[in-house]
mmCIF file of C-alpha atoms in Angstrom:
data_model
loop_
_atom_site.group_PDB
_atom_site.id
_atom_site.type_symbol
_atom_site.label_atom_id
_atom_site.label_comp_id
_atom_site.label_asym_id
_atom_site.label_seq_id
_atom_site.Cartn_x
_atom_site.Cartn_y
_atom_site.Cartn_z
ATOM 1 C CA UNK A 230 -11.464 -38.693 38.422
ATOM 2 C CA UNK A 231 -11.870 -38.703 34.534
ATOM 3 C CA UNK A 232 -13.246 -41.156 31.968
ATOM 4 C CA UNK A 233 -13.102 -41.064 28.325
ATOM 5 C CA UNK A 234 -15.685 -39.324 26.590
ATOM 6 C CA UNK A 235 -15.517 -40.111 22.893
ATOM 7 C CA UNK A 236 -18.753 -40.224 20.538
ATOM 8 C CA UNK A 237 -17.760 -40.926 16.815
ATOM 9 C CA UNK A 238 -18.709 -38.541 13.974
ATOM 10 C CA UNK A 239 -19.809 -40.330 11.005
ATOM 11 C CA UNK A 240 -18.304 -38.168 8.429
ATOM 12 C CA UNK A 241 -20.310 -36.795 5.555
ATOM 13 C CA UNK A 242 -17.886 -35.820 2.553
ATOM 14 C CA UNK A 243 -19.911 -32.793 1.613
ATOM 15 C CA UNK A 244 -20.275 -31.391 5.181
ATOM 16 C CA UNK A 245 -17.655 -28.915 6.499
ATOM 17 C CA UNK A 246 -15.997 -29.686 9.609
ATOM 18 C CA UNK A 247 -13.413 -27.964 11.865
ATOM 19 C CA UNK A 248 -10.847 -29.873 13.828
ATOM 20 C CA UNK A 249 -8.955 -28.858 16.800
ATOM 21 C CA UNK A 250 -5.254 -28.907 17.400
ATOM 22 C CA UNK A 251 -3.332 -28.463 20.672
ATOM 23 C CA UNK A 252 -0.189 -26.645 21.394
ATOM 24 C CA UNK A 253 2.555 -27.812 23.280
ATOM 25 C CA UNK A 254 3.974 -26.543 26.532
ATOM 26 C CA UNK A 255 0.747 -25.629 28.012
ATOM 27 C CA UNK A 256 -0.362 -23.096 25.083
ATOM 28 C CA UNK A 257 -3.878 -24.215 24.765
ATOM 29 C CA UNK A 258 -6.150 -25.515 21.991
ATOM 30 C CA UNK A 259 -6.471 -23.934 18.471
ATOM 31 C CA UNK A 260 -8.949 -24.134 15.520
ATOM 32 C CA UNK A 261 -7.938 -25.386 12.089
ATOM 33 C CA UNK A 262 -9.199 -24.173 9.118
ATOM 34 C CA UNK A 263 -12.675 -25.536 8.100
ATOM 35 C CA UNK A 264 -12.576 -28.304 5.492
ATOM 36 C CA UNK A 265 -15.095 -30.710 3.713
ATOM 37 C CA UNK A 266 -15.377 -34.129 5.097
ATOM 38 C CA UNK A 267 -13.788 -35.536 1.985
ATOM 39 C CA UNK A 268 -10.466 -33.578 2.892
ATOM 40 C CA UNK A 269 -10.253 -35.077 6.515
ATOM 41 C CA UNK A 270 -7.533 -37.831 6.830
ATOM 42 C CA UNK A 271 -8.556 -41.607 7.125
ATOM 43 C CA UNK A 272 -8.556 -41.332 10.965
ATOM 44 C CA UNK A 273 -11.528 -41.580 13.045
ATOM 45 C CA UNK A 274 -13.054 -38.385 14.224
ATOM 46 C CA UNK A 275 -14.855 -37.637 17.467
ATOM 47 C CA UNK A 276 -16.875 -34.701 18.781
ATOM 48 C CA UNK A 277 -15.459 -32.232 21.123
ATOM 49 C CA UNK A 278 -17.633 -30.953 24.050
ATOM 50 C CA UNK A 279 -16.810 -28.146 26.406
ATOM 51 C CA UNK A 280 -15.157 -28.882 30.013
ATOM 52 C CA UNK A 281 -13.104 -31.801 28.761
ATOM 53 C CA UNK A 282 -9.665 -32.462 29.595
ATOM 54 C CA UNK A 283 -8.299 -33.161 25.866
ATOM 55 C CA UNK A 284 -4.793 -34.863 25.438
ATOM 56 C CA UNK A 285 -2.846 -35.400 22.173
ATOM 57 C CA UNK A 286 -1.759 -38.895 22.530
ATOM 58 C CA UNK A 287 1.334 -38.025 20.388
ATOM 59 C CA UNK A 288 2.822 -34.783 22.021
ATOM 60 C CA UNK A 289 1.317 -35.043 25.703
ATOM 61 C CA UNK A 290 4.841 -35.680 27.024
ATOM 62 C CA UNK A 291 5.760 -31.790 26.005
ATOM 63 C CA UNK A 292 2.422 -30.591 27.517
ATOM 64 C CA UNK A 293 0.121 -30.772 24.596
ATOM 65 C CA UNK A 294 -3.006 -30.851 27.001
ATOM 66 C CA UNK A 295 -5.672 -28.548 27.622
ATOM 67 C CA UNK A 296 -9.202 -27.932 28.910
ATOM 68 C CA UNK A 297 -11.870 -27.431 26.309
ATOM 69 C CA UNK A 298 -14.238 -24.392 26.446
ATOM 70 C CA UNK A 299 -17.441 -23.304 24.947
ATOM 71 C CA UNK A 300 -15.431 -22.220 21.763
ATOM 72 C CA UNK A 301 -14.828 -25.754 21.155
ATOM 73 C CA UNK A 302 -18.425 -26.852 21.187
ATOM 74 C CA UNK A 303 -19.282 -28.537 17.696
ATOM 75 C CA UNK A 304 -15.709 -28.968 16.616
ATOM 76 C CA UNK A 305 -14.139 -32.377 15.933
ATOM 77 C CA UNK A 306 -10.658 -33.958 17.028
ATOM 78 C CA UNK A 307 -9.241 -37.050 15.403
ATOM 79 C CA UNK A 308 -8.292 -40.375 16.868
ATOM 80 C CA UNK A 309 -4.978 -38.746 18.072
ATOM 81 C CA UNK A 310 -6.760 -36.384 20.711
ATOM 82 C CA UNK A 311 -8.177 -38.415 24.010
ATOM 83 C CA UNK A 312 -11.139 -36.518 25.381
ATOM 84 C CA UNK A 313 -11.874 -37.026 29.162
ATOM 85 C CA UNK A 314 -15.015 -35.815 31.338
ATOM 86 C CA UNK A 315 -14.550 -35.409 35.201
ATOM 87 C CA UNK A 316 -16.011 -37.757 37.695
ATOM 88 C CA UNK A 317 -16.894 -36.446 40.969
ATOM 89 C CA UNK A 318 -15.306 -33.652 42.306
ATOM 90 C CA UNK A 319 -12.318 -32.649 40.355
ATOM 91 C CA UNK A 320 -11.712 -29.316 38.777
ATOM 92 C CA UNK A 321 -10.063 -29.922 35.282
ATOM 93 C CA UNK A 322 -8.045 -26.860 35.352
ATOM 94 C CA UNK A 323 -6.026 -28.049 38.317
ATOM 95 C CA UNK A 324 -5.456 -31.467 36.531
ATOM 96 C CA UNK A 325 -4.469 -29.499 33.486
ATOM 97 C CA UNK A 326 -1.925 -27.285 35.293
ATOM 98 C CA UNK A 327 -0.535 -30.341 37.193
ATOM 99 C CA UNK A 328 0.262 -31.966 33.765
ATOM 100 C CA UNK A 329 2.256 -29.117 32.661
ATOM 101 C CA UNK A 330 4.281 -29.183 35.788
ATOM 102 C CA UNK A 331 7.506 -31.277 35.773
ATOM 103 C CA UNK A 332 6.030 -33.766 38.137
ATOM 104 C CA UNK A 333 2.904 -34.193 35.578
ATOM 105 C CA UNK A 334 5.342 -34.477 32.572
ATOM 106 C CA UNK A 335 7.260 -37.223 34.441
ATOM 107 C CA UNK A 336 3.932 -39.107 34.850
ATOM 108 C CA UNK A 337 2.839 -38.381 31.225
ATOM 109 C CA UNK A 338 6.143 -40.036 30.016
ATOM 110 C CA UNK A 339 5.790 -43.039 32.584
ATOM 111 C CA UNK A 340 2.348 -43.823 31.137
ATOM 112 C CA UNK A 341 3.552 -43.599 27.524
ATOM 113 C CA UNK A 342 4.726 -46.305 25.260
ATOM 114 C CA UNK A 343 7.876 -45.836 22.846
ATOM 115 C CA UNK A 344 11.690 -45.511 23.833
ATOM 116 C CA UNK A 345 12.612 -42.397 21.720
ATOM 117 C CA UNK A 346 11.126 -39.089 22.822
ATOM 118 C CA UNK A 347 9.347 -38.039 19.906
ATOM 119 C CA UNK A 348 7.964 -41.484 19.310
ATOM 120 C CA UNK A 349 6.116 -41.547 22.678
ATOM 121 C CA UNK A 350 2.436 -42.088 22.807
ATOM 122 C CA UNK A 351 0.129 -41.871 25.611
ATOM 123 C CA UNK A 352 -1.777 -45.216 26.504
ATOM 124 C CA UNK A 353 -5.399 -44.546 27.082
ATOM 125 C CA UNK A 354 -5.406 -47.282 29.564
ATOM 126 C CA UNK A 355 -2.232 -46.318 31.317
ATOM 127 C CA UNK A 356 -3.261 -42.826 31.378
ATOM 128 C CA UNK A 357 -6.657 -43.378 33.053
ATOM 129 C CA UNK A 358 -5.106 -45.641 35.709
ATOM 130 C CA UNK A 359 -2.382 -43.248 36.427
ATOM 131 C CA UNK A 360 -2.680 -41.860 40.198
ATOM 132 C CA UNK A 361 -2.787 -38.150 40.702
ATOM 133 C CA UNK A 362 -3.048 -36.741 44.272
ATOM 134 C CA UNK A 363 -5.661 -34.490 44.631
ATOM 135 C CA UNK A 364 -6.591 -32.132 47.353
ATOM 136 C CA UNK A 365 -10.476 -31.354 48.110
ATOM 137 C CA UNK A 366 -11.980 -29.601 45.234
ATOM 138 C CA UNK A 367 -12.137 -26.290 47.192
ATOM 139 C CA UNK A 368 -8.062 -26.367 47.379
ATOM 140 C CA UNK A 369 -7.977 -27.315 43.801
ATOM 141 C CA UNK A 370 -10.181 -24.376 42.657
ATOM 142 C CA UNK A 371 -7.958 -21.896 44.764
ATOM 143 C CA UNK A 372 -4.918 -23.312 43.280
ATOM 144 C CA UNK A 373 -6.381 -23.113 39.800
ATOM 145 C CA UNK A 374 -7.613 -19.551 40.321
ATOM 146 C CA UNK A 375 -4.289 -18.465 41.370
ATOM 147 C CA UNK A 376 -2.725 -20.125 38.441
ATOM 148 C CA UNK A 377 -5.255 -18.821 35.917
ATOM 149 C CA UNK A 378 -4.419 -15.330 37.341
ATOM 150 C CA UNK A 379 -0.625 -15.569 36.882
ATOM 151 C CA UNK A 380 -0.887 -17.340 33.430
ATOM 152 C CA UNK A 381 -3.194 -14.578 32.237
ATOM 153 C CA UNK A 382 -0.868 -12.100 32.983
ATOM 154 C CA UNK A 383 2.349 -13.837 31.558
ATOM 155 C CA UNK A 384 0.423 -14.558 28.471
ATOM 156 C CA UNK A 385 -0.691 -10.904 27.958
ATOM 157 C CA UNK A 386 2.969 -9.720 28.437
ATOM 158 C CA UNK A 387 4.154 -12.190 26.159
ATOM 159 C CA UNK A 388 1.653 -11.047 23.413
ATOM 160 C CA UNK A 389 2.421 -7.594 24.052
ATOM 161 C CA UNK A 390 6.230 -8.401 23.356
ATOM 162 C CA UNK A 391 5.248 -10.209 20.277
ATOM 163 C CA UNK A 392 3.266 -7.503 19.041
ATOM 164 C CA UNK A 393 6.385 -5.147 19.985
ATOM 165 C CA UNK A 394 8.651 -7.331 18.050
ATOM 166 C CA UNK A 395 6.209 -7.376 14.884
ATOM 167 C CA UNK A 396 6.155 -3.639 15.059
ATOM 168 C CA UNK A 397 9.770 -3.176 14.957
ATOM 169 C CA UNK A 398 10.097 -5.530 11.935
ATOM 170 C CA UNK A 399 7.381 -3.568 10.135
ATOM 171 C CA UNK A 400 9.498 -0.371 11.065
ATOM 172 C CA UNK A 401 12.821 -1.715 9.545
ATOM 173 C CA UNK A 402 10.770 -2.911 6.420
ATOM 174 C CA UNK A 403 9.015 0.524 5.915
ATOM 175 C CA UNK A 404 12.503 2.256 6.413
ATOM 176 C CA UNK A 405 14.320 -0.061 3.681
ATOM 177 C CA UNK A 406 11.422 0.357 1.353
ATOM 178 C CA UNK A 407 11.444 3.924 1.623
ATOM 179 C CA UNK A 408 15.120 4.364 0.294
ATOM 180 C CA UNK A 409 15.017 5.450 -3.289
ATOM 181 C CA UNK A 410 18.847 4.817 -3.848
ATOM 182 C CA UNK A 411 19.569 0.992 -4.721
ATOM 183 C CA UNK A 412 22.586 -0.749 -5.727
ATOM 184 C CA UNK A 413 23.712 -4.492 -5.940
ATOM 185 C CA UNK A 414 25.740 -5.753 -2.970
ATOM 186 C CA UNK A 415 28.826 -5.823 -5.052
ATOM 187 C CA UNK A 416 29.180 -2.128 -4.375
ATOM 188 C CA UNK A 417 29.433 -2.731 -0.742
ATOM 189 C CA UNK A 418 30.952 -6.251 -0.252
ATOM 190 C CA UNK A 419 33.503 -8.392 -1.650
ATOM 191 C CA UNK A 420 34.444 -12.156 -1.210
ATOM 192 C CA UNK A 421 37.128 -12.455 1.289
ATOM 193 C CA UNK A 422 37.509 -16.058 2.258
ATOM 194 C CA UNK A 423 40.897 -16.954 3.947
ATOM 195 C CA UNK A 424 41.077 -20.673 3.375
ATOM 196 C CA UNK A 425 43.456 -22.982 5.797
ATOM 197 C CA UNK A 426 44.203 -26.361 4.784
ATOM 198 C CA UNK A 427 42.896 -28.886 7.303
ATOM 199 C CA UNK A 428 45.625 -30.622 9.392
ATOM 200 C CA UNK A 429 44.687 -34.155 10.738
ATOM 201 C CA UNK A 430 46.268 -33.437 14.036
ATOM 202 C CA UNK A 431 44.705 -29.949 14.370
ATOM 203 C CA UNK A 432 41.463 -28.904 16.111
ATOM 204 C CA UNK A 433 39.101 -26.280 14.705
ATOM 205 C CA UNK A 434 36.466 -24.280 16.485
ATOM 206 C CA UNK A 435 33.539 -24.674 13.866
ATOM 207 C CA UNK A 436 30.834 -21.812 13.460
ATOM 208 C CA UNK A 437 27.553 -22.401 11.833
ATOM 209 C CA UNK A 438 24.672 -20.046 11.184
ATOM 210 C CA UNK A 439 20.910 -19.945 12.302
ATOM 211 C CA UNK A 440 18.323 -19.271 9.783
ATOM 212 C CA UNK A 441 15.701 -16.367 9.865
ATOM 213 C CA UNK A 442 18.335 -13.665 10.799
ATOM 214 C CA UNK A 443 19.366 -15.099 14.346
ATOM 215 C CA UNK A 444 23.088 -15.067 13.919
ATOM 216 C CA UNK A 445 25.812 -17.335 14.166
ATOM 217 C CA UNK A 446 26.098 -20.509 16.511
ATOM 218 C CA UNK A 447 29.107 -22.096 17.911
ATOM 219 C CA UNK A 448 29.613 -25.641 16.813
ATOM 220 C CA UNK A 449 31.812 -28.204 18.787
ATOM 221 C CA UNK A 450 35.426 -28.197 18.291
ATOM 222 C CA UNK A 451 36.285 -30.828 15.573
ATOM 223 C CA UNK A 452 39.749 -32.808 14.939
ATOM 224 C CA UNK A 453 40.905 -32.346 11.731
ATOM 225 C CA UNK A 454 41.182 -36.269 11.233
ATOM 226 C CA UNK A 455 37.339 -36.190 11.772
ATOM 227 C CA UNK A 456 36.063 -34.093 8.854
ATOM 228 C CA UNK A 457 36.135 -34.783 5.299
ATOM 229 C CA UNK A 458 36.786 -31.250 4.483
ATOM 230 C CA UNK A 459 40.275 -30.500 2.999
ATOM 231 C CA UNK A 460 40.162 -26.879 3.931
ATOM 232 C CA UNK A 461 38.402 -24.468 6.130
ATOM 233 C CA UNK A 462 37.783 -20.734 5.959
ATOM 234 C CA UNK A 463 38.811 -18.514 9.042
ATOM 235 C CA UNK A 464 36.541 -15.728 9.784
ATOM 236 C CA UNK A 465 37.100 -12.384 11.324
ATOM 237 C CA UNK A 466 34.995 -9.799 13.230
ATOM 238 C CA UNK A 467 33.080 -7.500 11.002
ATOM 239 C CA UNK A 468 32.958 -10.089 8.066
ATOM 240 C CA UNK A 469 29.766 -11.498 6.442
ATOM 241 C CA UNK A 470 28.903 -15.192 6.556
ATOM 242 C CA UNK A 471 26.164 -16.603 4.247
ATOM 243 C CA UNK A 472 24.964 -20.264 4.090
ATOM 244 C CA UNK A 473 24.762 -21.397 0.488
ATOM 245 C CA UNK A 474 22.075 -23.835 1.381
ATOM 246 C CA UNK A 475 19.816 -21.706 3.567
ATOM 247 C CA UNK A 476 20.406 -18.112 2.646
ATOM 248 C CA UNK A 477 17.009 -17.670 1.069
ATOM 249 C CA UNK A 478 15.729 -18.336 4.716
ATOM 250 C CA UNK A 479 17.772 -15.837 6.472
ATOM 251 C CA UNK A 480 21.167 -17.840 7.094
ATOM 252 C CA UNK A 481 23.230 -14.599 6.809
ATOM 253 C CA UNK A 482 25.116 -12.968 9.533
ATOM 254 C CA UNK A 483 27.858 -10.375 10.608
ATOM 255 C CA UNK A 484 31.005 -12.056 12.600
ATOM 256 C CA UNK A 485 31.081 -10.522 16.121
ATOM 257 C CA UNK A 486 34.126 -10.663 18.485
ATOM 258 C CA UNK A 487 32.929 -13.717 19.926
ATOM 259 C CA UNK A 488 33.373 -15.811 16.748
ATOM 260 C CA UNK A 489 36.523 -14.201 15.639
ATOM 261 C CA UNK A 490 39.162 -16.769 14.557
ATOM 262 C CA UNK A 491 36.649 -19.611 14.126
ATOM 263 C CA UNK A 492 36.191 -21.639 11.100
ATOM 264 C CA UNK A 493 33.410 -22.117 8.673
ATOM 265 C CA UNK A 494 33.199 -24.877 5.861
ATOM 266 C CA UNK A 495 33.373 -24.051 2.184
ATOM 267 C CA UNK A 496 29.720 -24.147 2.278
ATOM 268 C CA UNK A 497 29.777 -20.503 3.934
ATOM 269 C CA UNK A 498 31.229 -17.919 1.549
ATOM 270 C CA UNK A 499 32.770 -15.093 3.639
ATOM 271 C CA UNK A 500 32.577 -11.389 2.511
ATOM 272 C CA UNK A 501 34.076 -8.159 3.900
ATOM 273 C CA UNK A 502 32.858 -4.525 3.617
ATOM 274 C CA UNK A 503 34.089 -1.956 0.816
ATOM 275 C CA UNK A 504 35.694 0.523 3.065
ATOM 276 C CA UNK A 505 33.817 4.012 2.787
ATOM 277 C CA UNK A 506 30.614 2.251 0.829
ATOM 278 C CA UNK A 507 29.089 0.397 3.575
ATOM 279 C CA UNK A 508 28.305 0.520 7.288
ATOM 280 C CA UNK A 509 28.555 -2.641 8.994
ATOM 281 C CA UNK A 510 25.705 -1.890 11.431
ATOM 282 C CA UNK A 511 23.509 -0.907 8.450
ATOM 283 C CA UNK A 512 24.589 -4.290 6.648
ATOM 284 C CA UNK A 513 23.775 -6.151 9.722
ATOM 285 C CA UNK A 514 20.241 -4.788 9.711
ATOM 286 C CA UNK A 515 19.795 -5.477 5.986
ATOM 287 C CA UNK A 516 20.783 -9.036 6.278
ATOM 288 C CA UNK A 517 18.012 -9.553 8.782
ATOM 289 C CA UNK A 518 15.304 -8.274 6.273
ATOM 290 C CA UNK A 519 13.043 -10.851 4.891
ATOM 291 C CA UNK A 520 12.752 -9.077 1.618
ATOM 292 C CA UNK A 521 16.487 -9.420 1.050
ATOM 293 C CA UNK A 522 16.149 -13.350 1.786
ATOM 294 C CA UNK A 523 13.071 -13.575 -0.913
ATOM 295 C CA UNK A 524 15.613 -12.191 -3.421
ATOM 296 C CA UNK A 525 18.057 -14.942 -2.814
ATOM 297 C CA UNK A 526 15.213 -17.773 -2.841
ATOM 298 C CA UNK A 527 16.481 -20.288 -5.669
ATOM 299 C CA UNK A 528 13.806 -20.801 -8.634
ATOM 300 C CA UNK A 529 12.351 -23.831 -9.805
ATOM 301 C CA UNK A 530 11.791 -27.226 -8.258
ATOM 302 C CA UNK A 531 13.516 -28.916 -5.511
ATOM 303 C CA UNK A 532 14.284 -25.486 -4.149
ATOM 304 C CA UNK A 533 15.615 -26.617 -0.639
ATOM 305 C CA UNK A 534 18.324 -28.755 -2.594
ATOM 306 C CA UNK A 535 19.675 -25.513 -4.439
ATOM 307 C CA UNK A 536 22.261 -23.102 -3.416
ATOM 308 C CA UNK A 537 22.616 -19.439 -3.287
ATOM 309 C CA UNK A 538 26.074 -18.737 -4.880
ATOM 310 C CA UNK A 539 28.135 -15.710 -3.740
ATOM 311 C CA UNK A 540 27.699 -14.219 -7.187
ATOM 312 C CA UNK A 541 23.919 -14.317 -6.758
ATOM 313 C CA UNK A 542 24.338 -12.471 -3.384
ATOM 314 C CA UNK A 543 26.594 -9.526 -4.856
ATOM 315 C CA UNK A 544 24.309 -9.136 -7.926
ATOM 316 C CA UNK A 545 21.226 -8.627 -5.461
ATOM 317 C CA UNK A 546 19.908 -5.350 -5.707
ATOM 318 C CA UNK A 547 19.470 -3.590 -2.142
ATOM 319 C CA UNK A 548 18.600 -0.269 -0.651
ATOM 320 C CA UNK A 549 22.087 1.434 -0.473
ATOM 321 C CA UNK A 550 21.988 5.088 0.506
ATOM 322 C CA UNK A 551 25.147 7.165 1.172
ATOM 323 C CA UNK A 552 27.138 6.181 4.227
ATOM 324 C CA UNK A 553 25.810 9.235 6.218
ATOM 325 C CA UNK A 554 22.228 7.946 5.734
ATOM 326 C CA UNK A 555 23.167 4.184 6.250
ATOM 327 C CA UNK A 556 24.740 5.159 9.762
ATOM 328 C CA UNK A 557 21.521 7.364 10.569
ATOM 329 C CA UNK A 558 19.095 4.499 9.674
ATOM 330 C CA UNK A 559 21.378 1.832 11.478
ATOM 331 C CA UNK A 560 21.174 3.955 14.473
ATOM 332 C CA UNK A 561 17.541 3.983 14.349
ATOM 333 C CA UNK A 562 17.233 0.179 13.819
ATOM 334 C CA UNK A 563 19.715 -0.577 16.671
ATOM 335 C CA UNK A 564 17.759 1.302 19.312
ATOM 336 C CA UNK A 565 14.501 -0.837 18.129
ATOM 337 C CA UNK A 566 16.504 -3.883 18.280
ATOM 338 C CA UNK A 567 17.670 -3.168 21.765
ATOM 339 C CA UNK A 568 14.192 -2.834 22.855
ATOM 340 C CA UNK A 569 13.151 -5.959 21.394
ATOM 341 C CA UNK A 570 16.216 -7.930 22.767
ATOM 342 C CA UNK A 571 15.233 -6.792 26.227
ATOM 343 C CA UNK A 572 11.753 -7.900 25.533
ATOM 344 C CA UNK A 573 12.885 -11.318 24.398
ATOM 345 C CA UNK A 574 15.060 -11.509 27.442
ATOM 346 C CA UNK A 575 11.795 -10.740 29.735
ATOM 347 C CA UNK A 576 9.833 -13.601 27.673
ATOM 348 C CA UNK A 577 12.407 -16.003 28.659
ATOM 349 C CA UNK A 578 12.161 -14.901 32.320
ATOM 350 C CA UNK A 579 8.514 -15.190 32.096
ATOM 351 C CA UNK A 580 8.996 -18.843 30.925
ATOM 352 C CA UNK A 581 11.307 -19.543 33.903
ATOM 353 C CA UNK A 582 8.594 -17.987 36.263
ATOM 354 C CA UNK A 583 5.875 -20.095 34.652
ATOM 355 C CA UNK A 584 7.629 -23.145 35.449
ATOM 356 C CA UNK A 585 8.537 -22.151 38.941
ATOM 357 C CA UNK A 586 4.826 -21.281 39.557
ATOM 358 C CA UNK A 587 3.655 -24.670 38.275
ATOM 359 C CA UNK A 588 6.129 -26.508 40.386
ATOM 360 C CA UNK A 589 5.355 -24.436 43.661
ATOM 361 C CA UNK A 590 1.590 -25.182 43.088
ATOM 362 C CA UNK A 591 2.222 -28.999 43.304
ATOM 363 C CA UNK A 592 4.574 -28.865 46.043
ATOM 364 C CA UNK A 593 2.235 -26.946 48.336
ATOM 365 C CA UNK A 594 4.133 -23.579 48.242
ATOM 366 C CA UNK A 595 1.382 -21.779 46.357
#
C-alpha cells in the first residue's frame, strides 16, 4: 500500500532551506520561512517529494496528515515527518481522507505510543503494518474526487467568512481611529465591585473571561470550603469585568444577563458605566478593540507575570465622543458583528458537515 520514502539531507550551514509543517484537522501542508542550515534544529532532515503521504508523527492523532504536491518539491522536513510513497493501486487522497475520518483517527491512535493524548507519537512500524480496507482504485478515485470537490467548497466558504471577519475588524478599527474626541476611561467608568465574604457551606457560580475579546465563560460551581479566596465579587448585568493578568490580550467583557449574579475572584476588577457619559454597547465594542489591549500591555520584562491595575484601565485614553455619537457608532458595529456571528455559526456548521461527509465516505454512503 505505502512504504517509507526518506532521503536524508546533508545540511550545509550556509545553504538556505525551507521546511514544511502540517496543520492539524486535515488543513494541509504549509511552508515555513526560509532559513540557513545553521539555524535548523539538531534533528535529521529529509527531502520532500510530490505525491507522498506526509504524516506528523506527533500530531497525526488530530489529523496532521496530508498529501504533498508539486509546491513541496525541493522542501525539507524534519525527522518528525514520515513521508510515504504509494505501492500498487492506491490513491493517496483517499487514504488521507480516511485518516481524517473518525475511523481513521481511531486507527492512528491505535498505532501510536504514549498514554496521554498530547504525548501520543505514531510508531512508523505500527503505522506501516496497520490494515486499511481499500476498494478498487476506481472507487477510491470516485470517492476522493467527490470529497475534493466538497472540501474545496467548504474551504472557500470558510475563507470568505474569515475575510469578512477581517474586514469587520478593520471597519471597527477605522471608526475608532477617526474619532477626534478622546478621554480617559475614568470619564466613562467607575470601580464598582460588590464583594461577598466566602462562606464554607455556600456554593458560588464562578465566571471567567476569555482572552481576545471573546467574552465571559461560566466556570463550575464551587463550594466555599474548596477555595483559598476569602471573598468574591458578585457581578450584575451591564457591568464591565477585567482580568488583571490578561487584560493586555483582550480579557475584558461586558456582563450579559446570563452571567448576572455570578461571582468573580478579586483578580477580576468590576466596573460600572457612568450614567449619561457612556453607552454600554459602545463600550462593549471598545473593549474588543486590539488597540485598547495594546495600551494595557505591561511594560518591561516578564510581561506575562505583570498585571493591569484598575487605575491603569481608568487612566487609559480612548475615543469617547458624545453619547449620541457613541450610540450611532455602536449601532453600526453591532450590525456588522451580527453578520460576523452569523458567519461564525455557518463555519461551525461546515465543520460538522465536513465530519459527516468523511464518515459517510468510509461507511459506503457517499
